[in-house]
mmCIF file of C-alpha atoms and ligand atoms in Angstrom:
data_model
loop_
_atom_site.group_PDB
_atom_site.id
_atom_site.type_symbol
_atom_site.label_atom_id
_atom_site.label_comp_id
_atom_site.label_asym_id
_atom_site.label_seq_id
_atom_site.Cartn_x
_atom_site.Cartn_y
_atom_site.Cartn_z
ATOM 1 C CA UNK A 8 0.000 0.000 0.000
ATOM 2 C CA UNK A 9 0.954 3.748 -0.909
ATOM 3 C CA UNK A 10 1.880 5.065 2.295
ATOM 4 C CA UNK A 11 0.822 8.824 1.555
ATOM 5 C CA UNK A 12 -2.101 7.072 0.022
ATOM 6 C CA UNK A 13 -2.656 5.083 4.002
ATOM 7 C CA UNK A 14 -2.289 7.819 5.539
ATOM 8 C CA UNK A 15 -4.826 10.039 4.021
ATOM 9 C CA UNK A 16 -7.116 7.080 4.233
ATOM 10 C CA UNK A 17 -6.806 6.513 7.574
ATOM 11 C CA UNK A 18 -8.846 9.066 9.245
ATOM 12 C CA UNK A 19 -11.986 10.803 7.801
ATOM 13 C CA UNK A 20 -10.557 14.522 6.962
ATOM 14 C CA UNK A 21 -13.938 15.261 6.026
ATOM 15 C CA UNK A 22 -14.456 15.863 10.066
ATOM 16 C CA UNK A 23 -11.538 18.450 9.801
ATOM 17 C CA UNK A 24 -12.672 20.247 6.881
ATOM 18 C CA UNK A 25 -15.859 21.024 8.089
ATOM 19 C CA UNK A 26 -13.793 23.847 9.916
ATOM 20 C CA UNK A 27 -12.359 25.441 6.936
ATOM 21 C CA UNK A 28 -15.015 25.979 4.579
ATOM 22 C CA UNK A 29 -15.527 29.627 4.820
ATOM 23 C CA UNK A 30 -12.043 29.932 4.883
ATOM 24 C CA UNK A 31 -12.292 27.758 1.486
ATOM 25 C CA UNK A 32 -15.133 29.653 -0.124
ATOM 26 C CA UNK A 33 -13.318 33.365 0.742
ATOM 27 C CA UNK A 34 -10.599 31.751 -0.621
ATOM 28 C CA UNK A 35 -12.049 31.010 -4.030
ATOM 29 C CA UNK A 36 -13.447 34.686 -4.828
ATOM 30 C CA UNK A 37 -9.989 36.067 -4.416
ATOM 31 C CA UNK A 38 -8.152 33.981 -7.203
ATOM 32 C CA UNK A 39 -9.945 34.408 -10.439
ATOM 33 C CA UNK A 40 -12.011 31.747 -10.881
ATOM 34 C CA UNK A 41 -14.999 32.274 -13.795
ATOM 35 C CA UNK A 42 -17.963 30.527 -15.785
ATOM 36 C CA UNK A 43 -16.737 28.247 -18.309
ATOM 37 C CA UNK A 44 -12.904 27.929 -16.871
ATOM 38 C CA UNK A 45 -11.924 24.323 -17.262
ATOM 39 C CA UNK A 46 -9.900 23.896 -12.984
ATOM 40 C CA UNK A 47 -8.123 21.346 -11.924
ATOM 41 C CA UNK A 48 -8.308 21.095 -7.966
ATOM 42 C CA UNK A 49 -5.673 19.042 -6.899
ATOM 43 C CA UNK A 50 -5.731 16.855 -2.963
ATOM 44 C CA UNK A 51 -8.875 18.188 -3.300
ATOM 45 C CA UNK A 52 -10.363 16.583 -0.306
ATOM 46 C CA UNK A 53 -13.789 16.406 0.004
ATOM 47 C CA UNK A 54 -14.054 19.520 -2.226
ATOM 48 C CA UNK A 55 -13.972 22.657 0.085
ATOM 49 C CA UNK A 56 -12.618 24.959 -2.545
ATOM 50 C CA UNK A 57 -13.424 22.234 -5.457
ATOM 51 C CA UNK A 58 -17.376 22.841 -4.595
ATOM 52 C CA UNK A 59 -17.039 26.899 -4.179
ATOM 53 C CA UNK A 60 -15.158 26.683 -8.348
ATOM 54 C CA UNK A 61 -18.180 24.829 -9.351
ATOM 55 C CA UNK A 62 -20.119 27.292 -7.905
ATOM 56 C CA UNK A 63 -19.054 30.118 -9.840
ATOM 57 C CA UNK A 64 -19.231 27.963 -13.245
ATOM 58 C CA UNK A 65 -16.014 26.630 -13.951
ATOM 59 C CA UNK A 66 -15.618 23.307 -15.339
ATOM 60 C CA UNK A 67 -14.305 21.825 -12.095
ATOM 61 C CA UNK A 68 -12.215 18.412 -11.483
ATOM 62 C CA UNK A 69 -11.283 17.185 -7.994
ATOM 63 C CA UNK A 70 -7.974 14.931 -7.723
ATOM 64 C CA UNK A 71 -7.324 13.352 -4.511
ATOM 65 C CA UNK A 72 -5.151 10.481 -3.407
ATOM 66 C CA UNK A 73 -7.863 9.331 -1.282
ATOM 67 C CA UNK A 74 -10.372 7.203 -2.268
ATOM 68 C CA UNK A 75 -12.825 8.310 0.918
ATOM 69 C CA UNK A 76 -12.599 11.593 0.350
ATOM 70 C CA UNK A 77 -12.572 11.509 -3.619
ATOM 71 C CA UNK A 78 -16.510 9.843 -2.969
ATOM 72 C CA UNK A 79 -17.085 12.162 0.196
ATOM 73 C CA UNK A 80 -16.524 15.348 -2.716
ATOM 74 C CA UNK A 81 -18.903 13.285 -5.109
ATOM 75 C CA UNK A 82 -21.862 13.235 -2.313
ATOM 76 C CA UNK A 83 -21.040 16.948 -1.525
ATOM 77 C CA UNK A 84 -21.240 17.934 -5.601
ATOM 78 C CA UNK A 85 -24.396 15.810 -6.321
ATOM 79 C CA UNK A 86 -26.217 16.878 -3.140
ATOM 80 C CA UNK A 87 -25.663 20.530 -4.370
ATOM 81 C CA UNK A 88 -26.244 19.047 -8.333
ATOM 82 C CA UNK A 89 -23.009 20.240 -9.285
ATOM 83 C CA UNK A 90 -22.671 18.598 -12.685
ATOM 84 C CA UNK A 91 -19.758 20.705 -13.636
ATOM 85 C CA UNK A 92 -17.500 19.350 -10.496
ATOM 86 C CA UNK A 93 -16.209 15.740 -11.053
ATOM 87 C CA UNK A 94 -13.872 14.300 -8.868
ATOM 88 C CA UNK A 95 -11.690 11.046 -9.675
ATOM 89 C CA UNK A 96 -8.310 9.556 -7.733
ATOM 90 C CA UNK A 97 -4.765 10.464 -8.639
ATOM 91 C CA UNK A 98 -1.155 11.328 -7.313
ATOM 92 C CA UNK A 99 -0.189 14.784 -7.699
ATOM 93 C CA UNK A 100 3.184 13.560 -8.350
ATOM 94 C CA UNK A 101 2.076 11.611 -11.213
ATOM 95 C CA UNK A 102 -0.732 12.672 -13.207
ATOM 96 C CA UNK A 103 -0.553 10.450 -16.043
ATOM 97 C CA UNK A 104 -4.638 10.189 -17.028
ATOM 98 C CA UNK A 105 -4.620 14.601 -17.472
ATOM 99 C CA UNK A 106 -3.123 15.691 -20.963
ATOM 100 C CA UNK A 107 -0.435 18.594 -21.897
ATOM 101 C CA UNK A 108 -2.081 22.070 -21.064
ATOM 102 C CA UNK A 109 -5.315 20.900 -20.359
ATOM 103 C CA UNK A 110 -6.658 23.499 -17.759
ATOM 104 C CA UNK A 111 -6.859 27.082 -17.560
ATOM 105 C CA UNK A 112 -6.177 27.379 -13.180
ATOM 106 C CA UNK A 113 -4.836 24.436 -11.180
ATOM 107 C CA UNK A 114 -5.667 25.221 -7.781
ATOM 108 C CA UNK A 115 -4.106 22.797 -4.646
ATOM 109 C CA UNK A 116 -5.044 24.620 -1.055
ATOM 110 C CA UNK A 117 -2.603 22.394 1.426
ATOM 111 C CA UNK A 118 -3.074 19.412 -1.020
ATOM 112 C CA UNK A 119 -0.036 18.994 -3.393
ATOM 113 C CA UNK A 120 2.244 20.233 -0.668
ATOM 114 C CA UNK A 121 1.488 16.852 1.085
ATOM 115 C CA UNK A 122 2.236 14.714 -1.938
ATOM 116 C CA UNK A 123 6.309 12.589 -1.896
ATOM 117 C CA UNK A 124 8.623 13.967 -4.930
ATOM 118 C CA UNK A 125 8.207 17.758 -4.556
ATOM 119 C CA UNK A 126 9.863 18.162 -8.608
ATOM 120 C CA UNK A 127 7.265 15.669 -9.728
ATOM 121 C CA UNK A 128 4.801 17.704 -8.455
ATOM 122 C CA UNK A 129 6.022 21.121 -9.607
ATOM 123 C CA UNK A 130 6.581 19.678 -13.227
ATOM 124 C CA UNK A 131 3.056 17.881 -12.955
ATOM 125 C CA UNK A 132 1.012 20.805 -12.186
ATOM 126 C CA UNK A 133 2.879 22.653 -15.124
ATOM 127 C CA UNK A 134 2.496 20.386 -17.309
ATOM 128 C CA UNK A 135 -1.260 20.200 -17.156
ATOM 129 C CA UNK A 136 -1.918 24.074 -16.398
ATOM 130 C CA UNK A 137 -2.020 25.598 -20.046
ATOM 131 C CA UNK A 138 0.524 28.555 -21.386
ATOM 132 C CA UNK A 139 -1.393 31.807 -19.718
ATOM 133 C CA UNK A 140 -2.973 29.384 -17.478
ATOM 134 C CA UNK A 141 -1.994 29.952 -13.497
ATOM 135 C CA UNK A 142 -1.443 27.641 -10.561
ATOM 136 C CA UNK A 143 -2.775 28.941 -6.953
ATOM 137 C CA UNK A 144 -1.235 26.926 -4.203
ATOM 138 C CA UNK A 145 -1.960 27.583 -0.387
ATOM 139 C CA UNK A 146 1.318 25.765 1.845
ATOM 140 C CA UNK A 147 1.640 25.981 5.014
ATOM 141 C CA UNK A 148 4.449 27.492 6.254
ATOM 142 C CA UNK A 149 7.171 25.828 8.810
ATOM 143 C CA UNK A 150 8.228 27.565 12.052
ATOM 144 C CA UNK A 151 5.275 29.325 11.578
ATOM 145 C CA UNK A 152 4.217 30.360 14.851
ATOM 146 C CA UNK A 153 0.563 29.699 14.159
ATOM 147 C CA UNK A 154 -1.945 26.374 14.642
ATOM 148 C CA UNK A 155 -0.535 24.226 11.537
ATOM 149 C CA UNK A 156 3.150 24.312 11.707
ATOM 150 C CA UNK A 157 2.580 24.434 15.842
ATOM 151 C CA UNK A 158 0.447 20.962 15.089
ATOM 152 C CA UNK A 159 3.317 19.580 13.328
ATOM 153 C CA UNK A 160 5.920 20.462 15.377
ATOM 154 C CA UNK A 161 4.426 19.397 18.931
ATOM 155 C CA UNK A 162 3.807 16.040 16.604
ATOM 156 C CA UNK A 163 7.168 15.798 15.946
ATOM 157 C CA UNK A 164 8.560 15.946 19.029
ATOM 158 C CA UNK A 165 6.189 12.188 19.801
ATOM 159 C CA UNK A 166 6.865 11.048 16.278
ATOM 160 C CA UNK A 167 9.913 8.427 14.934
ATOM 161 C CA UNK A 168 12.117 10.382 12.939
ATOM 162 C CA UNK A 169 10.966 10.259 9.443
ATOM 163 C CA UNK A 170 12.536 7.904 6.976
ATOM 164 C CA UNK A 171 15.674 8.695 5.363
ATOM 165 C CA UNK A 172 14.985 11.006 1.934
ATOM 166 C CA UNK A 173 12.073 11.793 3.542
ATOM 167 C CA UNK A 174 11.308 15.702 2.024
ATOM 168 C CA UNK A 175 9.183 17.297 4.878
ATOM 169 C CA UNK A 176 5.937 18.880 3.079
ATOM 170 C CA UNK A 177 6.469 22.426 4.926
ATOM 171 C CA UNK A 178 9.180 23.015 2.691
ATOM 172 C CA UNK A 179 6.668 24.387 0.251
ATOM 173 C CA UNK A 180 6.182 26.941 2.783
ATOM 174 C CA UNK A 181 9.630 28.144 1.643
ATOM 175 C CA UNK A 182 9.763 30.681 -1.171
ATOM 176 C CA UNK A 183 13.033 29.848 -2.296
ATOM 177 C CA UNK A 184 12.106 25.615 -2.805
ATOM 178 C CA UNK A 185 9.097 27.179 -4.485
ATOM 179 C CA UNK A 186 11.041 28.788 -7.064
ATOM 180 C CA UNK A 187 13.408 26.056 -7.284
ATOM 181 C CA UNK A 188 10.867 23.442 -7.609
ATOM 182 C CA UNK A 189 9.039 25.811 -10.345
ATOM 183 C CA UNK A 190 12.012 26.699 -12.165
ATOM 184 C CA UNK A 191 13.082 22.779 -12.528
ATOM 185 C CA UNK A 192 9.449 22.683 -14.298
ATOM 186 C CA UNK A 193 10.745 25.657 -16.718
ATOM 187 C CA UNK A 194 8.988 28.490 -14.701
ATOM 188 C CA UNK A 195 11.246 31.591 -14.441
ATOM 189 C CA UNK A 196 11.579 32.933 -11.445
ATOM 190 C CA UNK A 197 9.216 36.370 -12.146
ATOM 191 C CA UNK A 198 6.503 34.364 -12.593
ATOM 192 C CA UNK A 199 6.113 33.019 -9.490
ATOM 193 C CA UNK A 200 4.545 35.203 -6.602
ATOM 194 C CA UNK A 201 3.560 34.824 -3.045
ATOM 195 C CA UNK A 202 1.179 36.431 -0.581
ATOM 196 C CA UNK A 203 1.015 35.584 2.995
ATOM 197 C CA UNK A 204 -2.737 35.112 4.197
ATOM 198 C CA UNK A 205 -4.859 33.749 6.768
ATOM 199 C CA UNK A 206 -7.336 30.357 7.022
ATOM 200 C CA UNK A 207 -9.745 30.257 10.094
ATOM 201 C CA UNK A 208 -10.481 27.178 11.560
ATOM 202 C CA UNK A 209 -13.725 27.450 12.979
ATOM 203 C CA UNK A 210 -15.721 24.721 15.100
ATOM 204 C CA UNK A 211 -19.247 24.836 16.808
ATOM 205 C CA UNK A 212 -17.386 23.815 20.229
ATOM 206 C CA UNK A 213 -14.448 23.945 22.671
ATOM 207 C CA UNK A 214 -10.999 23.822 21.547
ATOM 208 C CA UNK A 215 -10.303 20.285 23.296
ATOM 209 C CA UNK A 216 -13.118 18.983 20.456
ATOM 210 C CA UNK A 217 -11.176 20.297 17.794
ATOM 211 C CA UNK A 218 -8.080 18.663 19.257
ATOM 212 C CA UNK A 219 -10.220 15.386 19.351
ATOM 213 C CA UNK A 220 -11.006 15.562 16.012
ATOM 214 C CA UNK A 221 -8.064 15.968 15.237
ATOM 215 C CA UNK A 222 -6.606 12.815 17.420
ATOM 216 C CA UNK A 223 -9.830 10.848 15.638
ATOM 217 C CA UNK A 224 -10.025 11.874 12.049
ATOM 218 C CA UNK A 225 -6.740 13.802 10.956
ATOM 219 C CA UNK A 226 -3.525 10.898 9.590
ATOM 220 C CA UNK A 227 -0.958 12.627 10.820
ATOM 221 C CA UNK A 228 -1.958 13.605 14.344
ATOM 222 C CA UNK A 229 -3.753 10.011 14.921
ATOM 223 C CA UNK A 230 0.177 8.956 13.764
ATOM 224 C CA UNK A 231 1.320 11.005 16.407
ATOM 225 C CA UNK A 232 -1.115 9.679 19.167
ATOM 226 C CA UNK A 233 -0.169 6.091 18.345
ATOM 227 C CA UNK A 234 3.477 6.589 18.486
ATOM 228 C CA UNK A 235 3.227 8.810 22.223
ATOM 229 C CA UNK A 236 0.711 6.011 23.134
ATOM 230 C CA UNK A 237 3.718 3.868 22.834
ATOM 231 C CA UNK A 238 6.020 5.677 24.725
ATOM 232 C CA UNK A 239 3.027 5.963 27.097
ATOM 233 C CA UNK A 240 2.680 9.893 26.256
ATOM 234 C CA UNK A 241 -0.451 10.442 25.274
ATOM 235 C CA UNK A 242 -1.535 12.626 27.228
ATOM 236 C CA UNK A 243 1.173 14.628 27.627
ATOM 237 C CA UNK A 244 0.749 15.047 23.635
ATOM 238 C CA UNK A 245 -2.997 15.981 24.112
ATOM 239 C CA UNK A 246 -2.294 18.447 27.204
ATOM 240 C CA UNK A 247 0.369 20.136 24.175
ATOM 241 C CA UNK A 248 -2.002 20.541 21.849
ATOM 242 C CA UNK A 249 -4.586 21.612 23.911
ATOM 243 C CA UNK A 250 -2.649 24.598 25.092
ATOM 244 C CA UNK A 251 -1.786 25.385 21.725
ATOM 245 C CA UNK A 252 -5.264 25.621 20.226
ATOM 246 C CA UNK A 253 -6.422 27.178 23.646
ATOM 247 C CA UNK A 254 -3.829 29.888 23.017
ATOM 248 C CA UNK A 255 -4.271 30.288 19.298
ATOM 249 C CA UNK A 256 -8.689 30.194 19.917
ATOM 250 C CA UNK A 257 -9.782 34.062 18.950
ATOM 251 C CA UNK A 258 -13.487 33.227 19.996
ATOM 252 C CA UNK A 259 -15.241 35.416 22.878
ATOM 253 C CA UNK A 260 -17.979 31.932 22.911
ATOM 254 C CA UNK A 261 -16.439 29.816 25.576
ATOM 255 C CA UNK A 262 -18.294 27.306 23.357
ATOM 256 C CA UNK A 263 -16.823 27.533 20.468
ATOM 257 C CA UNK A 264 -13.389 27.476 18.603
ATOM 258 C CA UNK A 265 -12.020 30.445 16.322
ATOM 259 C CA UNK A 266 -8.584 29.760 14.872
ATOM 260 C CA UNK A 267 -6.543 31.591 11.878
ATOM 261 C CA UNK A 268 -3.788 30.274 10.624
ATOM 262 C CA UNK A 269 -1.212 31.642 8.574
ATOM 263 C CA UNK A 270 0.225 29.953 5.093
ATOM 264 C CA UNK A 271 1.651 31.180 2.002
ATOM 265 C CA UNK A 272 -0.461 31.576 -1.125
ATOM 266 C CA UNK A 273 1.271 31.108 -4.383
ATOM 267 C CA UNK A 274 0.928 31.694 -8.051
ATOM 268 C CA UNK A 275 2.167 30.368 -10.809
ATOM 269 C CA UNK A 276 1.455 31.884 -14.009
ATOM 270 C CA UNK A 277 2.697 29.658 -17.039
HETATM 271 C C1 SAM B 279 -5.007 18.880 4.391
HETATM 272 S S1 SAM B 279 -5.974 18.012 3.214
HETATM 273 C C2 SAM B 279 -6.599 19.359 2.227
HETATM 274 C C3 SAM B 279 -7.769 18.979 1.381
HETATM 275 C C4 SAM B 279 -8.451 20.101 0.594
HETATM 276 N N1 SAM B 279 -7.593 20.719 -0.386
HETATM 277 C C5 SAM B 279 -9.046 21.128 1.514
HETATM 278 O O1 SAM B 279 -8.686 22.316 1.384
HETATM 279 O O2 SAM B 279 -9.869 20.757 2.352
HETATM 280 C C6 SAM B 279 -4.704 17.289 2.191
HETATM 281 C C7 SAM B 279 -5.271 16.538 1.013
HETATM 282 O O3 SAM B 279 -4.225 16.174 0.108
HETATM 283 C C8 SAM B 279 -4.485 14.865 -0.347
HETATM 284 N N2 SAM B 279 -3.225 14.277 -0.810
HETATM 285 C C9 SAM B 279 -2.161 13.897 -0.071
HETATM 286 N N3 SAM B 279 -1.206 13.393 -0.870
HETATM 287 C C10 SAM B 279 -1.687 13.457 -2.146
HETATM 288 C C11 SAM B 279 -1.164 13.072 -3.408
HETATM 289 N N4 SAM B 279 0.032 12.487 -3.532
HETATM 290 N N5 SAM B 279 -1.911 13.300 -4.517
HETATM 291 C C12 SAM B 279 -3.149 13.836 -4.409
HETATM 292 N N6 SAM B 279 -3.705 14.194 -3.235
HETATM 293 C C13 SAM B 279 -2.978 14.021 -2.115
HETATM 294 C C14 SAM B 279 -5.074 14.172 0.869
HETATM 295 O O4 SAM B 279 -5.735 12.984 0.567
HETATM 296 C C15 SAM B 279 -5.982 15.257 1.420
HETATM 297 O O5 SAM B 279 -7.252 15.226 0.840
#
């Protein structure tokens, strides 16, 4: 089995992306999107931004590793009857089944970053995005002193050390792999911009729910939960990241959970 393809599969991120979908939609009137414009949305979940696209016309289709999530985006598009938002599997480091130049905006909000072989990817999306076309990625950002990278890093500290070769997926939070990673793909440097922004995490109860969510549905914090559970730290790891989301929560309503975090939006025109 795929292990990027396990891990995704594992939980249910649909239970974690029910927190970012305004974040998602806001998202989507700010890059361009319009009737008739054939988008690729790539680790597309369960369609947050994929579903928005659709929305405003474009011809949309959702690529995910994950097969749960790939038919959790199909429910979500025919419940709405989105006919013009497809979604099928597929690695973002390999997508064979998508011809040369094929759409005019590939859009991957903290998808592709998440995907092994960061040149594959970079070439990949180029490939497929046609001359004039643009690519809109949203990475998070490491060090970052904000929920994501804060997630990842209080993971770390409970996790193995990754596998040799192993390329962390924050380093598409750096600018300057971004440019190198483009300009392996034949992008010049100019045509590559960034903007730092914010996504809000928001969730209809306390912070220690989203942490449990998190600890139930998200891969890569139920990885880090099994491996303190065998160093018997669990909860030390849950006290950790309780603190953190209490600290980051920007809600007034004791009840519920307000949380931006910062990442860096880029674009890629070909
Ligand atoms: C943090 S989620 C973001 C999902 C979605 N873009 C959103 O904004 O809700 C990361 C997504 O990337 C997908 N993913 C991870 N590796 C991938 C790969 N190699 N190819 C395609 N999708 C991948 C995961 O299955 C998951 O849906």
């Amino acid at each position: 089995m795929n292990p990027n393809k396990a891990l995704w599969e594992k939980g249910d991120f649909t239970r974690i992306a029910e927190s970012m979908r305004e974040s998602g939609e806001a998202l989507v009137q700010k890059i361009g999107v319009a009737n008739g414009m054939k988008v690729l949305d790539l680790g597309c979940g369960d369609g947050t931004t994929a579903l928005p696209e659709a929305r405003l016309g474009a011809d949309v289709l959702g690529v995910d590793i994950a097969a749960n999530l790939v038919e959790a985006g199909t429910r979500r598009a025919k419940a709405e009857s989105l006919a013009n938002c497809r979604f099928q599997e597929g690695d973002a480091s390999d997508l064979r089944d998508l011809k040369d130049g094929s759409f005019d905006l590939v859009v991957s909000i903290f998808g592709a970053m998440f995907a092994p072989r960061p040149l594959d990817v970079a070439r990949e999306m180029t490939r497929v995005t046609r001359r004039g076309g643009r690519i809109v990625m949203g990475n998070w950002i490491p060090n970052d002193p904000t929920l994501v990278a804060q997630i990842l890093k209080i993971s770390s500290a409970y996790s193995p050390p990754p596998p040799e070769g192993f390329v962390s997926p924050m380093t598409w939070g750096i600018e300057d792999n971004v440019i190198e990673r483009f300009g392996a793909a034949g992008v010049p440097k100019d045509r590559v911009s960034f903007v730092r922004d914010a996504y809000t995490f928001r969730f209809a109860a306390p912070p220690a729910e989203l942490v449990d969510a998190f600890r139930k549905y998200y891969g890569p914090t139920m990885n880090a939960f099994e491996a303190a559970e065998k160093q018997g730290r669990s909860e030390d790891l849950k006290t950790d990241l309780e603190d953190l989301f209490n600290r980051e929560n920007r809600s007034s309503d004791r009840g519920a959970t307000i949380i931006p975090a910062t990442y860096l939006r880029v674009t890629v025109t070909r």
